[in-house]
mmCIF file of C-alpha atoms in Angstrom:
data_model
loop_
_atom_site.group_PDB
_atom_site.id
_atom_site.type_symbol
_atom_site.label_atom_id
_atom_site.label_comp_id
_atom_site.label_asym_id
_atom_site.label_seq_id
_atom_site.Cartn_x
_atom_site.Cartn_y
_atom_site.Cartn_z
ATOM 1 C CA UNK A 7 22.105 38.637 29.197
ATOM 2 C CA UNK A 8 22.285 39.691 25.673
ATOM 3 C CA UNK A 9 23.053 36.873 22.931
ATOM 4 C CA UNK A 10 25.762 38.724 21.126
ATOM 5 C CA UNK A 11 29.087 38.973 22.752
ATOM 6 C CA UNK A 12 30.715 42.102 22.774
ATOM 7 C CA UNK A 13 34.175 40.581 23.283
ATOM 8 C CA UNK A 14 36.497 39.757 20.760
ATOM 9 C CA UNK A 15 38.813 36.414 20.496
ATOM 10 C CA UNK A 16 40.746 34.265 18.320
ATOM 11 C CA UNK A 17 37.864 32.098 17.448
ATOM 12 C CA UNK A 18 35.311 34.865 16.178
ATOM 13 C CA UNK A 19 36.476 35.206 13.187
ATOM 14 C CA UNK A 20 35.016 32.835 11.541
ATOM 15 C CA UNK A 21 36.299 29.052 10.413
ATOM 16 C CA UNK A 22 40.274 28.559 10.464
ATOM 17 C CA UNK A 23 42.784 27.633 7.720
ATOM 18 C CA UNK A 24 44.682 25.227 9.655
ATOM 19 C CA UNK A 25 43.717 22.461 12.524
ATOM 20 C CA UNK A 26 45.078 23.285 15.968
ATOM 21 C CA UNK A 27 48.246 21.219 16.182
ATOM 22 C CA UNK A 28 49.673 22.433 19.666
ATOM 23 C CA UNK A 29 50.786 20.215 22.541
ATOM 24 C CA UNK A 30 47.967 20.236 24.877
ATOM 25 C CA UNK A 31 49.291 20.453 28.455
ATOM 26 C CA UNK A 32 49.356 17.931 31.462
ATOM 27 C CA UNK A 33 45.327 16.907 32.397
ATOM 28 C CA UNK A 34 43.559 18.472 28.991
ATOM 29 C CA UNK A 35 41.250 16.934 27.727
ATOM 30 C CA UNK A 36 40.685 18.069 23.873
ATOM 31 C CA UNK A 37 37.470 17.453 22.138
ATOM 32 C CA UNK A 38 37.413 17.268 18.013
ATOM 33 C CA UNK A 39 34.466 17.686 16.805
ATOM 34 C CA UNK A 40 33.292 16.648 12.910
ATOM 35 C CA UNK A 41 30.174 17.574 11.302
ATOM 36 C CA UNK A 42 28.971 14.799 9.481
ATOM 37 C CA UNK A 43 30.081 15.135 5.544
ATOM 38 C CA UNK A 44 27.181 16.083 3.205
ATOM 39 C CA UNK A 45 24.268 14.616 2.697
ATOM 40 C CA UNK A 46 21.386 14.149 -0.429
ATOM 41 C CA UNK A 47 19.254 16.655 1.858
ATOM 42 C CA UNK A 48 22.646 18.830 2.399
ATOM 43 C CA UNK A 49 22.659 18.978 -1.719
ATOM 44 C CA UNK A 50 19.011 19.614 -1.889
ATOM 45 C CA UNK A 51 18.811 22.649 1.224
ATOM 46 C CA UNK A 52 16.084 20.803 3.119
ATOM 47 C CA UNK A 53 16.296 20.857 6.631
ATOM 48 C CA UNK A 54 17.173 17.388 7.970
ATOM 49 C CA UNK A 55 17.160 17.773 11.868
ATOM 50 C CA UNK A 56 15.743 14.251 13.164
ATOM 51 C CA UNK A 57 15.472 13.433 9.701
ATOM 52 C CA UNK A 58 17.997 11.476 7.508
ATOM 53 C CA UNK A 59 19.717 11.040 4.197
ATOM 54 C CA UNK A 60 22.566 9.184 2.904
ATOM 55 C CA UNK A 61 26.005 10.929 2.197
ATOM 56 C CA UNK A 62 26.667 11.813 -1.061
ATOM 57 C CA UNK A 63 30.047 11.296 -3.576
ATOM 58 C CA UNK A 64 31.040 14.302 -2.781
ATOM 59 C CA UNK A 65 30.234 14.099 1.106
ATOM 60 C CA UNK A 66 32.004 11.069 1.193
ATOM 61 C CA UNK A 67 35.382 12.327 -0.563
ATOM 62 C CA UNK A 68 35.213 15.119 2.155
ATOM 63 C CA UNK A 69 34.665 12.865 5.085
ATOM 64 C CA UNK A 70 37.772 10.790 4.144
ATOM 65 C CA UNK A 71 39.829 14.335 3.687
ATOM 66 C CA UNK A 72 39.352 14.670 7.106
ATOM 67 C CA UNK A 73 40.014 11.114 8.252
ATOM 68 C CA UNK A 74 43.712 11.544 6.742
ATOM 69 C CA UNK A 75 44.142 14.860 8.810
ATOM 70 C CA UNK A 76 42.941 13.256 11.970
ATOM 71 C CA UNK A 77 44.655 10.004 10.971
ATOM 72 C CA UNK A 78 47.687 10.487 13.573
ATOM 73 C CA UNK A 79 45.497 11.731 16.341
ATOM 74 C CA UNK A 80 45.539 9.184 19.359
ATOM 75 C CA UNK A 81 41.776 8.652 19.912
ATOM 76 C CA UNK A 82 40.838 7.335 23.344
ATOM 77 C CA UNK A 83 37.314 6.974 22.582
ATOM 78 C CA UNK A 84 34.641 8.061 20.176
ATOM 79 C CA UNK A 85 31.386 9.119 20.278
ATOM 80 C CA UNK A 86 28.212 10.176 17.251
ATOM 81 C CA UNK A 87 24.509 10.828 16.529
ATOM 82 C CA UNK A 88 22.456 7.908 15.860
ATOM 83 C CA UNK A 89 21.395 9.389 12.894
ATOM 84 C CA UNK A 90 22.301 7.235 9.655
ATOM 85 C CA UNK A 91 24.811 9.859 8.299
ATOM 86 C CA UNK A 92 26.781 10.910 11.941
ATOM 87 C CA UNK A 93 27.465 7.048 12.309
ATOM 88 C CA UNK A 94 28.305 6.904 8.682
ATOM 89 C CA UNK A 95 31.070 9.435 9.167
ATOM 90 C CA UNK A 96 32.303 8.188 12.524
ATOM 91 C CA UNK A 97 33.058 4.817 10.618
ATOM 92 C CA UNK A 98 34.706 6.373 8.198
ATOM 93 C CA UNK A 99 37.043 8.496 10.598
ATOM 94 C CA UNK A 100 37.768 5.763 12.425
ATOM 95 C CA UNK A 101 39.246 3.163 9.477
ATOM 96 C CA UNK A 102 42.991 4.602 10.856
ATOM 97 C CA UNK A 103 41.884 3.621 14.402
ATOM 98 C CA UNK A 104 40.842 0.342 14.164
ATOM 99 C CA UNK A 105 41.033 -0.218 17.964
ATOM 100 C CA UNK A 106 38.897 2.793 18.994
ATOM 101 C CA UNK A 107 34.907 2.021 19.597
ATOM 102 C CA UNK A 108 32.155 4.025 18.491
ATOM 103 C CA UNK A 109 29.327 4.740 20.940
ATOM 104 C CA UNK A 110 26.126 6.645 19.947
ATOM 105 C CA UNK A 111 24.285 9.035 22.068
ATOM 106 C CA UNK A 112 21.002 10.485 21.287
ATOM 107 C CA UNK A 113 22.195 13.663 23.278
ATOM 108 C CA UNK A 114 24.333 14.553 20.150
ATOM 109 C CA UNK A 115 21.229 14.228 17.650
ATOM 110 C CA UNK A 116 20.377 17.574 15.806
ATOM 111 C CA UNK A 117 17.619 20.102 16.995
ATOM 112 C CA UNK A 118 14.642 19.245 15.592
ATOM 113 C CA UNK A 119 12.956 20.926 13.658
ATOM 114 C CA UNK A 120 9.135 19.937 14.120
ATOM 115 C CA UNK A 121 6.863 20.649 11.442
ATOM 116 C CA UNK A 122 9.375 21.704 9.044
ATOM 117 C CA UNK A 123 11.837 18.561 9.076
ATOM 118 C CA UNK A 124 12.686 17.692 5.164
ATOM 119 C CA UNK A 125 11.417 21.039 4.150
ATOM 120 C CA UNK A 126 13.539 23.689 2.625
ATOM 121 C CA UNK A 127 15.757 25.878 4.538
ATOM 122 C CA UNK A 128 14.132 28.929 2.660
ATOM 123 C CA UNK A 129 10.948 28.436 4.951
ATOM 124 C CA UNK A 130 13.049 28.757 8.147
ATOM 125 C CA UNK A 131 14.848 31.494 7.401
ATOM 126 C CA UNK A 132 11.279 32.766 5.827
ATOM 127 C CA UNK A 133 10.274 33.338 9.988
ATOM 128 C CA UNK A 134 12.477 35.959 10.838
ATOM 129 C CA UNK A 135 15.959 37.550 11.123
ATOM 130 C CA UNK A 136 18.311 34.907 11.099
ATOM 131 C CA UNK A 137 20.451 36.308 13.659
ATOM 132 C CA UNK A 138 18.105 36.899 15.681
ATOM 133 C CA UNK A 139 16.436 33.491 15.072
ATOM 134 C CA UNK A 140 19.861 31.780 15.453
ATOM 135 C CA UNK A 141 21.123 33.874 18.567
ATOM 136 C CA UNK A 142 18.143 33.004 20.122
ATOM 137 C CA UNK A 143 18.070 28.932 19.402
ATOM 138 C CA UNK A 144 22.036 29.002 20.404
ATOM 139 C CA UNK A 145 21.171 31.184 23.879
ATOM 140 C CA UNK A 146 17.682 29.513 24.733
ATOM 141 C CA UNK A 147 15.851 32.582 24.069
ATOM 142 C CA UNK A 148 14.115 31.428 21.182
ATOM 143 C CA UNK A 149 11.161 29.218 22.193
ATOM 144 C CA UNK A 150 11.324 26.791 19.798
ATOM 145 C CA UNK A 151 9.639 25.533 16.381
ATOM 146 C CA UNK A 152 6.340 24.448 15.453
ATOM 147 C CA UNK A 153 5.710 20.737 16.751
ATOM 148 C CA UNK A 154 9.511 20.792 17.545
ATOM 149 C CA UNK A 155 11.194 20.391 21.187
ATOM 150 C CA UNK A 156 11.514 23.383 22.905
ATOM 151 C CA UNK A 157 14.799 25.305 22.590
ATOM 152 C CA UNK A 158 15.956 24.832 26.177
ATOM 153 C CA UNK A 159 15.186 21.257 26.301
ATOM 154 C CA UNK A 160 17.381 21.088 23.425
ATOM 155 C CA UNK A 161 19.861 22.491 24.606
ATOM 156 C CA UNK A 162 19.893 20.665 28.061
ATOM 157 C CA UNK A 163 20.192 17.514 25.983
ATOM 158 C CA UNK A 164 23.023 19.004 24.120
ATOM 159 C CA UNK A 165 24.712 20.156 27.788
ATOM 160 C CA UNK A 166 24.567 16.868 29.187
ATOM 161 C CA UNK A 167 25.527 14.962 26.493
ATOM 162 C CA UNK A 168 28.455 16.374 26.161
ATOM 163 C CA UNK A 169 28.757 16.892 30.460
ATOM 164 C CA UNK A 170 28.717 13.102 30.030
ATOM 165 C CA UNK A 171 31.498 12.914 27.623
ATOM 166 C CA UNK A 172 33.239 15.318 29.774
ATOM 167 C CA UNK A 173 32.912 13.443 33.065
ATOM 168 C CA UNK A 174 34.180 10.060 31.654
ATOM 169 C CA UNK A 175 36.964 11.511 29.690
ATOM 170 C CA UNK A 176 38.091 14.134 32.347
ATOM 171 C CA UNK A 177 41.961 13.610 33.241
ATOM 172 C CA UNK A 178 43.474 14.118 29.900
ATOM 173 C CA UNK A 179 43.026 12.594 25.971
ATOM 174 C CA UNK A 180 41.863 13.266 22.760
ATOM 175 C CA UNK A 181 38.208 12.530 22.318
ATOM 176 C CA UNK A 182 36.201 12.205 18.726
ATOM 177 C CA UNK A 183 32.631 13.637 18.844
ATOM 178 C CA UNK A 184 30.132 13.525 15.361
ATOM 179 C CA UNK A 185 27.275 15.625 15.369
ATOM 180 C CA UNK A 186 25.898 17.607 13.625
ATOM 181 C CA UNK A 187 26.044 21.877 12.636
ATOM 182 C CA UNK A 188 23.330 23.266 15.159
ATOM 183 C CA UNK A 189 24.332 20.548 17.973
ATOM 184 C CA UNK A 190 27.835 21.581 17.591
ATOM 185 C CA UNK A 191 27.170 24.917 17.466
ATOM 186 C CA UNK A 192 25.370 25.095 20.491
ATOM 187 C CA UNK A 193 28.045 23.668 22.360
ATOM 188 C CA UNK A 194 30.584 26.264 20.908
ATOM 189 C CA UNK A 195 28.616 28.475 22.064
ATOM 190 C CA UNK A 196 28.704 26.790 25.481
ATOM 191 C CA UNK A 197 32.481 26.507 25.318
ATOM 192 C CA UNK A 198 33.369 30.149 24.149
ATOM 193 C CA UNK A 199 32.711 32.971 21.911
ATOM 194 C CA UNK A 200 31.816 31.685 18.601
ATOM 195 C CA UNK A 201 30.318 33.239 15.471
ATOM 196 C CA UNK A 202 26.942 32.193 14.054
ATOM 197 C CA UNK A 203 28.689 31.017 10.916
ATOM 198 C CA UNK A 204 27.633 27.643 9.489
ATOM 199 C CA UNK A 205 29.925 24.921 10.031
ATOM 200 C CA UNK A 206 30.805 22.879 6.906
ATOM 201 C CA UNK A 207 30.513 19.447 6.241
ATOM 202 C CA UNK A 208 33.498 17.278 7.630
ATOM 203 C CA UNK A 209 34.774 20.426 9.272
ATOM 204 C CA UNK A 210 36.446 19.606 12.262
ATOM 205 C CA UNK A 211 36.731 21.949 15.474
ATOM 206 C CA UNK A 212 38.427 21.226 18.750
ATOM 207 C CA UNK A 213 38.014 22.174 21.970
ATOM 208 C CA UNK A 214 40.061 22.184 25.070
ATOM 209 C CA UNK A 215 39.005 20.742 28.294
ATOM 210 C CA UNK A 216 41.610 21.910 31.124
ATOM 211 C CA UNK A 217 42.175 19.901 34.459
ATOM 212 C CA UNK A 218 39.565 22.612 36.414
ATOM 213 C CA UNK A 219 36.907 22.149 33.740
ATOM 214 C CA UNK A 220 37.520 25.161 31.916
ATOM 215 C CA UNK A 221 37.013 25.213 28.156
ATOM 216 C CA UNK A 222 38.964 26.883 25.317
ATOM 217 C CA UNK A 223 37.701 26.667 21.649
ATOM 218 C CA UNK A 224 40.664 26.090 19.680
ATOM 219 C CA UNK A 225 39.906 25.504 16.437
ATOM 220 C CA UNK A 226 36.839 26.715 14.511
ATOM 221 C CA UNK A 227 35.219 24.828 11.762
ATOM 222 C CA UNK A 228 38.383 23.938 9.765
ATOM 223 C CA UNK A 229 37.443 22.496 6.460
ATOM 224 C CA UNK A 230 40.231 19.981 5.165
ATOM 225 C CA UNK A 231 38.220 19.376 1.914
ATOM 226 C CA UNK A 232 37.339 22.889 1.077
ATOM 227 C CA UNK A 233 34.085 22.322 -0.023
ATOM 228 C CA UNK A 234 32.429 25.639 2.282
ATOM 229 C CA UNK A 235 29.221 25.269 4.229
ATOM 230 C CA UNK A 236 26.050 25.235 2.047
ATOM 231 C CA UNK A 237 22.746 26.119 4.319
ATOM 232 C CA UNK A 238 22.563 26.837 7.825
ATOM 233 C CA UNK A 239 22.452 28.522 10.335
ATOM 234 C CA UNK A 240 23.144 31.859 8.993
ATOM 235 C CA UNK A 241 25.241 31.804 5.885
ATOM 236 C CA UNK A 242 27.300 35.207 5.494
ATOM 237 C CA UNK A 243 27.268 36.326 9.075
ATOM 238 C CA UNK A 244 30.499 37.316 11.350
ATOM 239 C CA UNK A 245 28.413 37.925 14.793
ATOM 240 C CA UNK A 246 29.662 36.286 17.630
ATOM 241 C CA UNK A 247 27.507 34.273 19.798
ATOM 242 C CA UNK A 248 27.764 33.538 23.359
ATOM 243 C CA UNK A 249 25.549 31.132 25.059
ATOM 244 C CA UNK A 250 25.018 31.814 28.835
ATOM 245 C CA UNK A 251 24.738 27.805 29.615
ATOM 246 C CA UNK A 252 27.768 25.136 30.167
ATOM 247 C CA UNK A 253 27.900 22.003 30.336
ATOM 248 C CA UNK A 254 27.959 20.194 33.956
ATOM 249 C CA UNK A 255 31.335 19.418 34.899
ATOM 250 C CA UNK A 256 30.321 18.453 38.523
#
């Protein structure tokens, strides 16, 4: 099955100007999903992956841009990263729901990227094409990184984790998920036809979860503080991705 997608939807066109603000019907479950706001490594363009760095100034203004857009959403639960800067965010997002819980899952942590975690982002996109290297990370084709977990393990991690979140949410709601760009990526990918453009920090994205398990990406990578996506994965390119996995819903 070929990475690209050949079809063309309202989500492939790159990150939208507004947050998806329709009624969801009867039974959906709808999934928002925030990339944590930027980080001292963000600044810097080294690749943090299982690494970690504090939010900056700036990261934190955006992160609390997006809390007041997502301040009137009715949160049943929440879930992030263990990593310093997901839980970080969460925290923040969550000061206008006092009475919503935060629970970590180390499904939702970021690829890793092996030998070059806390390098710069130059040397990874130094190893190839980035579509190609992208397309093939997001699809499984791509074997992995040097001293990194393979590709497919990763993204079987990134399937059930989010299976999980799925499962115990499946009926109806409005769920919060932090992660990070990759992670949320890949499941994107897994949800619909996506394109391999970076998501920014404190974006948020949403995606639909109908009564039969079928997903709709809704929203792509809306950016309430405008401050664009510095870095990866592939800065600059519209191609679509598809991956060929999905989550469990069984």
């Amino acid at each position: 099955m070929p990475f690209i997608a050949t079809s063309a939807d309202g989500a492939e066109h790159g990150p939208t100007s507004s947050l998806d603000d329709g009624a969801a019907p009867d039974g959906t479950t709808t999934l928002y999903l925030v990339r944590h706001g930027r980080t001292e490594f963000n600044t810097a363009r080294l690749l943090q992956g299982w690494s970690d760095s504090p939010l900056t100034a700036d990261g934190l203004a955006g992160v609390r841009a997006t809390a007041r857009v997502l301040a009137d959403r009715s949160f049943a639960a929440a879930y992030a990263s263990p990593a310093g800067r997901t839980v970080a965010t969460a925290r923040e997002l969550l000061t206008a729901h006092p009475g919503v819980g935060l629970t970590t899952d180390p499904g939702l942590r970021e690829m890793h990227f092996g030998d070059l975690e806390a390098r710069p982002e130059a040397e990874l996109l130094a190893l190839g094409d980035p579509v190609e290297l992208f397309g093939g990370i997001l699809t499984g084709t791509y074997p992995g990184l040097p001293g990194a977990e393979r590709t497919t393990a990763y993204l079987e991690r990134v399937a059930d984790a989010f299976g999980r979140i799925e499962r115990e949410h499946a009926g109806g709601g409005d769920v919060l998920v932090v992660s990070h760009g990759v992670t949320l990526l890949a499941y994107l990918a897994m949800a619909g036809t996506v394109p391999m453009d970076p998501l920014a920090n404190a974006s948020v994205s949403t995606v639909r979860i109908g009564p039969d398990g079928e997903r709709e990406v809704r929203t792509f990578g809306y950016d309430p503080a405008a401050q664009g996506a510095p870095g990866l994965p592939v800065p600059g390119t519209e191609q679509p991705v598809r991956s060929p996995e999905r989550p469990d819903a069984g």
